[in-house]
C-alpha cells in the first residue's frame, strides 16, 4: 500500500518547500518509487508549477509521478459554488493515479495566507484525511520568541487533533539561528513522545537572486553580465553623492539608482573592478531614464547585470524589498542550502522509523549519488581543492559547503580568488582560502619535501619552488594530515595531479601500481570499470593489482564485487599473448584473494548476460552477473566506458584513483560542477575508509 505524507503549513510563510525537498531527498535514498503531488498550485498551469518541476528535475521523476492538481483559481471557483467535494474528488483521483507507480508520495499542501487561512487549514486537513495521508505539520517561527514558538507547536497539535488527522511529525522552520537549540529544548514532544525538529531561517534561501528580483519587477536587462544567480545581500539606494555612497556600498548589494545618475553608475562599475572595493550583485536604473550611450557602453563590461524599470526610485526599492527567494526557482545553490539544513537538524533514521517503509530493491544513478553525499556527510572530512582560480571549483565548493558535505580548503592567490568569486556571484563564506606563495606552511612543506626526496638530490630552494604549485602544496597537505584528501585536474593534466602523490604519498602496502575506476551508473545498478584512465598497457601482475584494487573500491561504494577479467576470448576457447596475460592475471588474483569471485579470461557478453554465460561458462559464480570489469588495456577501457556512457545513457563517475595510501583524485578538464561535487564526495568517503584502515 502506498504511503502518503501530507506536508501542511500551520502558519503563513512556513517555508514548507524546504521540508518537502528534504523529505524527498531522504525518501529517495530509502524507497524505490517516490512521488510528489501538489493538490493546489499557485500559477495558471498545473504542469508548469515550479515546485513540481523542481522535484521532477532533482529526483528524475517522470511527469506521471510528480503532478499538480488544480490551480488556485479553479479551487476558489469551486469553493464559491459550494462544490468543496469536487476539489476532494479531483485530487483523490489524481493521487490514486500517482499511487499506482509509487511506494510513497509527498503531498505539499497550500500555504496558509491572509483571510483564507482558516479555510485553507480546513481544506488541507480534509485532503489529508481523504488521501489517507499522514500529516507532517510545519510551524513558522520567524520573528517568534522561544516561548511563542513552543506555544505555536501546541496550538498546531490541538488544531490537527480536532481535525482528526493522523500526525506523523511536527517541525518548526525559519527559527532564529541562535534560538534553535532553546526552541528544541522548550518544545513539548506531545503524546507520541517523538522529537520536534527545528530548522533555522536560511539567508541563502530567503535572499532573492537578481534574477528573481528582475522577474518580480518586470525589469529589462540593458547591460552587464548575463549571470542572474547572484544573491541580493542588501539594497542600496543611491540618493547621496558618490563619495558617501561608496562608503555605504557592500558586497552583494543591489544598487538602485535613477537612470540619469551617471556618476553613481561609473563609481559602482569602478568599485567592481577593484580588489579593494565591494562588488554589487546588480544595478537597477529607475524612472525609465536611459543613460548616455557612452555610459551604456561602459556598463556593458560590468561583471554584474544592469536592469532598467519605469518605476521611480522609491517604488522600485519598495518592490525589491518585498521579493523573497524561493527554493522552487530550481537554483542548485538554494536547494543545496535547504538539504544541508535538513541533514543537520533532522534525525533521518528516527523519522524513517515512524514511516516503516519497505526497503529499496534497486540502485538507480540518482539514488547512488544521493547516498554518496549522505555517506560523505556522515563522517565529516576535510578536502583541499588546489585550483581556486577555476569558477567551476568555486561553484562546486559553495554547493558542497551549503549541503554540509565536508570541510574545504581552496588554494590560490586570495585576492584573485575572492575577486573571481565576487564576479561570479559565488559565496565563499565558511571556506578556507590559502595562498601557497604567502602561507607560513610553505617552508614546513618545502623542508618535508626535501627530506622525502633527498635521494633524488632535491634542494631546499627547488622544494620551495615546487610548493608554489597547487598540486604539490595540496598533496603535501594530505601527506602531513592537514587535510584528508585532494581533488584536482579541472585545469591541469592527470599527470600534474598524480605526480606529487607518486613522489611522496606512495602506494598502499602490497600495492605496486596506482590505477583508476569509473563507477558506471546504469538505470538499475552500478558497475565498476577499471582501468580506464591511468595505465596504458598493464602486464599480468599489474592487471591483478588493478583487479584487487577495483574490487575493494567497489565494496567501498556498496557494490558486491564479482570480477570479470575481460578479453576477446572466454575460458579455454582461445589462446595468444593477450589472452594468456589475462589468464595469468586471473590466477594471480585467485592466489592473492581466494575469497574474491573472479573469472577470466571472459568476454563482455558472457560477463553480463546470463544466457550467454550459461552456454560459455556454465556454473560460474561471476559469468552473467559480473559487477567489476577489468579491461586488458587503457585503449579498450577508455573507449568502452565512453561507448556505454553515450549509447546506454549511463552516468560515469570518476576517474576514482586507487592504490594510494591517502586519497587523491583527478578531474577531467571538461568536468562539470556536478562532476566536481561527486568527486569530492567520493574522496571524502575514501578518506573515511583510509582512517579506519589506519
PDB file of C-alpha atoms in Angstrom, residues 27-34 103 357-365 367-368 371 523-526 558:
ATOM      1  CA  UNK A  27      12.852   9.037   0.882  1.00  0.00           C
ATOM      2  CA  UNK A  28      14.587   8.756  -2.465  1.00  0.00           C
ATOM      3  CA  UNK A  29      17.519   7.056  -0.739  1.00  0.00           C
ATOM      4  CA  UNK A  30      15.289   4.548   1.022  1.00  0.00           C
ATOM      5  CA  UNK A  31      12.411   3.789  -1.326  1.00  0.00           C
ATOM      6  CA  UNK A  32      12.256   2.561  -4.920  1.00  0.00           C
ATOM      7  CA  UNK A  33       9.382   4.722  -6.145  1.00  0.00           C
ATOM      8  CA  UNK A  34       8.742   8.199  -4.731  1.00  0.00           C
ATOM      9  CA  UNK A 103       5.606   3.335  -2.723  1.00  0.00           C
ATOM     10  CA  UNK A 357       8.801   1.911   4.542  1.00  0.00           C
ATOM     11  CA  UNK A 358       9.622  -1.214   2.513  1.00  0.00           C
ATOM     12  CA  UNK A 359      13.314  -1.496   1.728  1.00  0.00           C
ATOM     13  CA  UNK A 360      14.500  -0.237  -1.684  1.00  0.00           C
ATOM     14  CA  UNK A 361      15.460  -3.067  -4.052  1.00  0.00           C
ATOM     15  CA  UNK A 362      17.187  -1.258  -6.938  1.00  0.00           C
ATOM     16  CA  UNK A 363      20.119   1.156  -7.113  1.00  0.00           C
ATOM     17  CA  UNK A 364      19.388   3.944  -9.580  1.00  0.00           C
ATOM     18  CA  UNK A 365      22.023   6.518 -10.578  1.00  0.00           C
ATOM     19  CA  UNK A 367      19.942   7.132  -5.513  1.00  0.00           C
ATOM     20  CA  UNK A 368      23.631   6.216  -5.696  1.00  0.00           C
ATOM     21  CA  UNK A 371      23.666   8.041  -0.977  1.00  0.00           C
ATOM     22  CA  UNK A 523      19.346   2.572 -14.911  1.00  0.00           C
ATOM     23  CA  UNK A 524      19.028  -0.055 -12.178  1.00  0.00           C
ATOM     24  CA  UNK A 525      22.542  -0.931 -10.992  1.00  0.00           C
ATOM     25  CA  UNK A 526      26.114   0.243 -10.535  1.00  0.00           C
ATOM     26  CA  UNK A 558      28.273  -0.587  -1.857  1.00  0.00           C
TER      27      UNK A 558
END
